Amino acid sequence: MTAPLRLGTRGSALAMAQSGHVAEALTAATGRPVELVEVVTAGDRSTAPVHRLGVGVFVSALRDALTAREIDFAVHSYKDLPTAAAPGLHIAAVPQREDPRDALVARDGRTLAELPPGARVGTGALRRIAQLHALGMQLEVTPIRGNVDTRLGRVLGPDAELDAVVLARAGLARLGRTDVITETLDPMLMLPAPAQGALAVECRIDDQDLVELLGVLDHAPSRAAVVAERALLATLEAGCSAPVAAYGELAEGDAGEEIYLRGAVISPDGTRDLRLSRTGTPADAAEIGKALAAELLELGADSILGQEGHAGPGTQQFGSTE
């Protein structure tokens, strides 16, 4: 019998759900059995705010295990990956992306517009904090950490002390918890993080048989959108926890399929909000992202990114893991 492929994953419920989905899809497509191997990362052990932990804090241990041949491949939340390629490793597949939008979970079924001034809204991402402040709704934004259930408990549990939380819709969908969503946020109000909702399936570049095997999971439109978004992030030289947002959508244009990429850089206190868009072909995905980032830099995005870490009025310093 063929030995099971060893898939490395973080141990959180969301990471296990994501990895389990990839394992099942690979077995269904190729017949190869897969076993999950839990790997504890530095981000899982720390209670510090995510934007203070550094880029790649949730993936370095997985990559170390890959390099040491303790696992055969790994599944990451793509938005957690540093933009620089890891030597000797290769993103063999980007499966079809989940809905990348953010979701609001609020008491009494409220939407964002129905939250009163002074409402306490929890979220872990500086990008979301900045955009909530930019709305000018006088919300009290509280940075929070913890897994999905922990954060939901802060608004829905018996000891709830928040009026709402903002989470990635994709995570709730993968955990089967979309029933708690009171509003899926329009990207015009809350532009997602680059690569939000996408997974990266990574293996060693010298394992060509596995590279080819994992390729059956790749979804070309999802990969093109993510390439554009991450090229923008890389050109801005910003980390995955910076107040940078990007969303690429593929649609039919006059001359065939094209990418419509929106990008934003928002100061943590919401007082400066740069938003631009650009279109091009999927083959030029990376160049679209680089060009849009260059336009944002011309408008002063670098000065906004220099303010990272100042989360704005009405905030405490915590963070998020997922």
Short mmCIF file of C-alpha atoms in Angstrom, two decimals, residues 78-301:
data_model
loop_
_atom_site.label_atom_id
_atom_site.label_comp_id
_atom_site.label_asym_id
_atom_site.label_seq_id
_atom_site.Cartn_x
_atom_site.Cartn_y
_atom_site.Cartn_z
CA TYR A 78 -2.47 32.48 2.02
CA LYS A 79 -2.87 35.90 3.62
CA ASP A 80 -0.48 34.81 6.42
CA LEU A 81 2.43 34.10 4.04
CA PRO A 82 5.31 36.57 3.66
CA THR A 83 5.42 37.94 0.12
CA ALA A 84 9.04 36.79 -0.38
CA ALA A 85 9.38 33.22 -1.67
CA ALA A 86 10.82 30.65 0.73
CA PRO A 87 14.04 29.06 -0.63
CA GLY A 88 13.50 25.47 -1.74
CA LEU A 89 9.71 25.63 -1.38
CA HIS A 90 6.95 26.04 -3.95
CA ILE A 91 3.24 26.97 -3.90
CA ALA A 92 2.00 23.98 -5.86
CA ALA A 93 -1.70 24.85 -5.72
CA VAL A 94 -4.14 27.60 -4.87
CA PRO A 95 -7.50 25.83 -4.51
CA GLN A 96 -10.71 27.63 -5.43
CA ARG A 97 -11.01 30.60 -3.13
CA GLU A 98 -13.76 31.03 -0.57
CA ASP A 99 -15.68 34.33 -0.47
CA PRO A 100 -12.92 36.81 0.52
CA ARG A 101 -15.19 39.42 2.10
CA ASP A 102 -15.33 40.30 5.77
CA ALA A 103 -18.35 39.47 7.90
CA LEU A 104 -20.03 41.24 10.81
CA VAL A 105 -21.42 39.26 13.73
CA ALA A 106 -23.47 41.59 15.92
CA ARG A 107 -25.89 41.36 18.79
CA ASP A 108 -29.60 41.41 18.01
CA GLY A 109 -28.97 40.72 14.32
CA ARG A 110 -27.74 44.24 13.63
CA THR A 111 -25.98 45.38 10.47
CA LEU A 112 -23.01 47.74 10.52
CA ALA A 113 -25.23 50.74 9.74
CA GLU A 114 -27.48 49.85 12.69
CA LEU A 115 -24.68 49.99 15.28
CA PRO A 116 -25.04 53.11 17.45
CA PRO A 117 -22.19 55.57 18.11
CA GLY A 118 -19.97 54.18 20.85
CA ALA A 119 -20.73 50.55 19.97
CA ARG A 120 -17.82 48.26 20.85
CA VAL A 121 -16.57 46.35 17.81
CA GLY A 122 -13.80 43.75 18.10
CA THR A 123 -11.40 42.71 15.37
CA GLY A 124 -7.85 41.46 15.15
CA ALA A 125 -6.58 43.11 11.95
CA LEU A 126 -5.08 46.59 11.74
CA ARG A 127 -6.55 46.78 8.22
CA ARG A 128 -10.07 46.33 9.61
CA ILE A 129 -9.43 48.69 12.53
CA ALA A 130 -8.29 51.40 10.10
CA GLN A 131 -11.30 50.95 7.81
CA LEU A 132 -13.77 50.98 10.72
CA HIS A 133 -12.29 54.28 11.91
CA ALA A 134 -12.41 55.62 8.33
CA LEU A 135 -16.20 55.12 8.26
CA GLY A 136 -16.57 57.95 10.78
CA MET A 137 -19.26 56.10 12.75
CA GLN A 138 -17.70 56.85 16.18
CA LEU A 139 -17.33 53.16 16.96
CA GLU A 140 -15.10 52.00 19.80
CA VAL A 141 -12.82 49.55 18.02
CA THR A 142 -11.26 46.91 20.28
CA PRO A 143 -8.41 44.76 18.89
CA ILE A 144 -8.89 41.14 19.99
CA ARG A 145 -7.08 37.80 19.71
CA GLY A 146 -8.14 34.19 19.85
CA ASN A 147 -9.64 31.52 17.65
CA VAL A 148 -13.01 31.93 15.95
CA ASP A 149 -15.05 30.49 18.83
CA THR A 150 -13.25 32.69 21.37
CA ARG A 151 -13.98 35.82 19.38
CA LEU A 152 -17.60 34.86 18.71
CA GLY A 153 -18.01 34.30 22.44
CA ARG A 154 -17.12 37.91 23.10
CA VAL A 155 -20.27 39.03 21.29
CA LEU A 156 -22.63 36.02 21.51
CA GLY A 157 -21.58 34.20 24.69
CA PRO A 158 -22.97 34.50 28.24
CA ASP A 159 -20.14 36.86 29.20
CA ALA A 160 -20.26 38.91 26.00
CA GLU A 161 -18.91 42.43 26.38
CA LEU A 162 -18.75 43.51 22.73
CA ASP A 163 -21.55 44.70 20.45
CA ALA A 164 -20.04 43.13 17.34
CA VAL A 165 -16.96 41.44 15.88
CA VAL A 166 -15.59 41.49 12.33
CA LEU A 167 -14.10 38.26 10.96
CA ALA A 168 -13.18 36.77 7.60
CA ARG A 169 -16.30 35.24 6.07
CA ALA A 170 -14.21 32.41 4.64
CA GLY A 171 -13.20 31.16 8.08
CA LEU A 172 -16.79 31.07 9.27
CA ALA A 173 -17.82 29.25 6.08
CA ARG A 174 -15.12 26.60 6.49
CA LEU A 175 -16.24 26.01 10.07
CA GLY A 176 -19.92 25.81 9.09
CA ARG A 177 -20.76 28.94 11.12
CA THR A 178 -22.22 31.28 8.50
CA ASP A 179 -25.49 31.22 10.47
CA VAL A 180 -24.03 33.73 12.95
CA ILE A 181 -23.24 36.35 10.28
CA THR A 182 -25.50 39.38 10.52
CA GLU A 183 -23.97 41.14 7.48
CA THR A 184 -21.42 40.23 4.82
CA LEU A 185 -19.60 43.53 4.37
CA ASP A 186 -19.51 45.21 0.97
CA PRO A 187 -15.89 45.64 -0.20
CA MET A 188 -16.72 49.30 -0.80
CA LEU A 189 -16.96 49.61 2.99
CA MET A 190 -14.41 46.98 4.07
CA LEU A 191 -11.89 45.93 1.44
CA PRO A 192 -10.42 42.49 2.26
CA ALA A 193 -6.79 41.65 3.03
CA PRO A 194 -4.64 40.52 0.11
CA ALA A 195 -5.29 36.79 -0.47
CA GLN A 196 -8.06 36.61 2.15
CA GLY A 197 -10.16 33.48 1.69
CA ALA A 198 -7.43 31.72 -0.33
CA LEU A 199 -5.30 28.75 0.70
CA ALA A 200 -1.71 28.03 -0.33
CA VAL A 201 -0.66 24.39 -0.72
CA GLU A 202 3.13 24.30 -0.39
CA CYS A 203 5.73 21.56 -0.88
CA ARG A 204 9.45 21.22 -1.56
CA ILE A 205 10.39 22.38 -5.05
CA ASP A 206 12.64 19.35 -5.59
CA ASP A 207 9.73 16.93 -5.03
CA GLN A 208 8.57 17.14 -8.63
CA ASP A 209 6.18 14.18 -8.38
CA LEU A 210 4.35 15.86 -5.52
CA VAL A 211 4.40 19.25 -7.25
CA GLU A 212 2.62 17.63 -10.18
CA LEU A 213 0.23 15.69 -7.95
CA LEU A 214 -0.81 18.76 -5.95
CA GLY A 215 -1.31 20.71 -9.17
CA VAL A 216 -4.70 19.02 -9.66
CA LEU A 217 -6.01 21.24 -6.84
CA ASP A 218 -4.97 24.52 -8.49
CA HIS A 219 -7.71 26.95 -9.52
CA ALA A 220 -6.27 29.34 -12.11
CA PRO A 221 -8.70 32.27 -11.55
CA SER A 222 -8.09 32.19 -7.78
CA ARG A 223 -4.32 32.07 -8.30
CA ALA A 224 -4.40 35.03 -10.72
CA ALA A 225 -6.41 37.19 -8.31
CA VAL A 226 -4.11 36.34 -5.41
CA VAL A 227 -0.97 36.99 -7.48
CA ALA A 228 -2.24 40.50 -8.30
CA GLU A 229 -3.15 41.25 -4.69
CA ARG A 230 0.13 39.99 -3.25
CA ALA A 231 2.19 41.81 -5.90
CA LEU A 232 0.58 45.01 -4.65
CA LEU A 233 1.45 44.11 -1.06
CA ALA A 234 5.05 43.20 -1.96
CA THR A 235 5.61 46.40 -3.96
CA LEU A 236 4.37 48.45 -1.02
CA GLU A 237 6.90 46.51 1.11
CA ALA A 238 4.17 46.03 3.70
CA GLY A 239 3.64 42.99 5.92
CA CYS A 240 0.55 40.80 6.00
CA SER A 241 -0.68 42.61 9.14
CA ALA A 242 -0.26 46.15 7.70
CA PRO A 243 -3.27 48.42 6.98
CA VAL A 244 -3.25 47.41 3.31
CA ALA A 245 -6.28 45.99 1.50
CA ALA A 246 -6.62 44.49 -1.96
CA TYR A 247 -9.30 42.60 -3.86
CA GLY A 248 -8.95 41.17 -7.36
CA GLU A 249 -11.99 39.94 -9.26
CA LEU A 250 -12.01 38.14 -12.61
CA ALA A 251 -14.74 38.98 -15.10
CA GLU A 252 -15.36 38.96 -18.84
CA GLY A 253 -14.20 42.18 -20.48
CA ASP A 254 -14.50 43.48 -24.03
CA ALA A 255 -11.36 41.59 -25.07
CA GLY A 256 -11.81 38.48 -22.93
CA GLU A 257 -11.24 37.70 -19.28
CA GLU A 258 -9.73 40.48 -17.18
CA ILE A 259 -8.79 41.22 -13.57
CA TYR A 260 -10.33 44.19 -11.80
CA LEU A 261 -8.02 44.98 -8.86
CA ARG A 262 -8.87 47.39 -6.07
CA GLY A 263 -6.26 48.44 -3.54
CA ALA A 264 -6.23 50.64 -0.45
CA VAL A 265 -3.86 51.93 2.19
CA ILE A 266 -5.54 53.41 5.27
CA SER A 267 -3.96 55.12 8.25
CA PRO A 268 -4.63 53.24 11.50
CA ASP A 269 -6.78 56.10 12.82
CA GLY A 270 -8.77 56.26 9.57
CA THR A 271 -7.95 59.88 8.79
CA ARG A 272 -6.08 59.06 5.55
CA ASP A 273 -7.66 56.63 3.11
CA LEU A 274 -6.12 56.03 -0.32
CA ARG A 275 -8.13 53.82 -2.70
CA LEU A 276 -7.41 53.09 -6.37
CA SER A 277 -8.26 50.43 -8.96
CA ARG A 278 -6.73 49.00 -12.12
CA THR A 279 -7.64 46.38 -14.74
CA GLY A 280 -5.64 44.02 -16.95
CA THR A 281 -5.41 40.44 -18.18
CA PRO A 282 -4.88 37.45 -15.87
CA ALA A 283 -1.52 36.83 -17.59
CA ASP A 284 -0.39 40.25 -16.34
CA ALA A 285 -1.66 39.73 -12.78
CA ALA A 286 1.63 40.53 -11.06
CA GLU A 287 2.22 43.63 -13.19
CA ILE A 288 -1.28 44.92 -12.40
CA GLY A 289 -0.55 44.68 -8.68
CA LYS A 290 2.85 46.35 -9.00
CA ALA A 291 1.44 49.22 -11.08
CA LEU A 292 -1.43 49.84 -8.67
CA ALA A 293 1.00 49.87 -5.74
CA ALA A 294 3.21 52.37 -7.58
CA GLU A 295 0.21 54.68 -8.00
CA LEU A 296 -0.61 54.38 -4.30
CA LEU A 297 3.00 55.20 -3.41
CA GLU A 298 2.87 58.29 -5.63
CA LEU A 299 -0.10 59.47 -3.56
CA GLY A 300 1.81 59.02 -0.28
CA ALA A 301 1.05 55.45 0.79
#
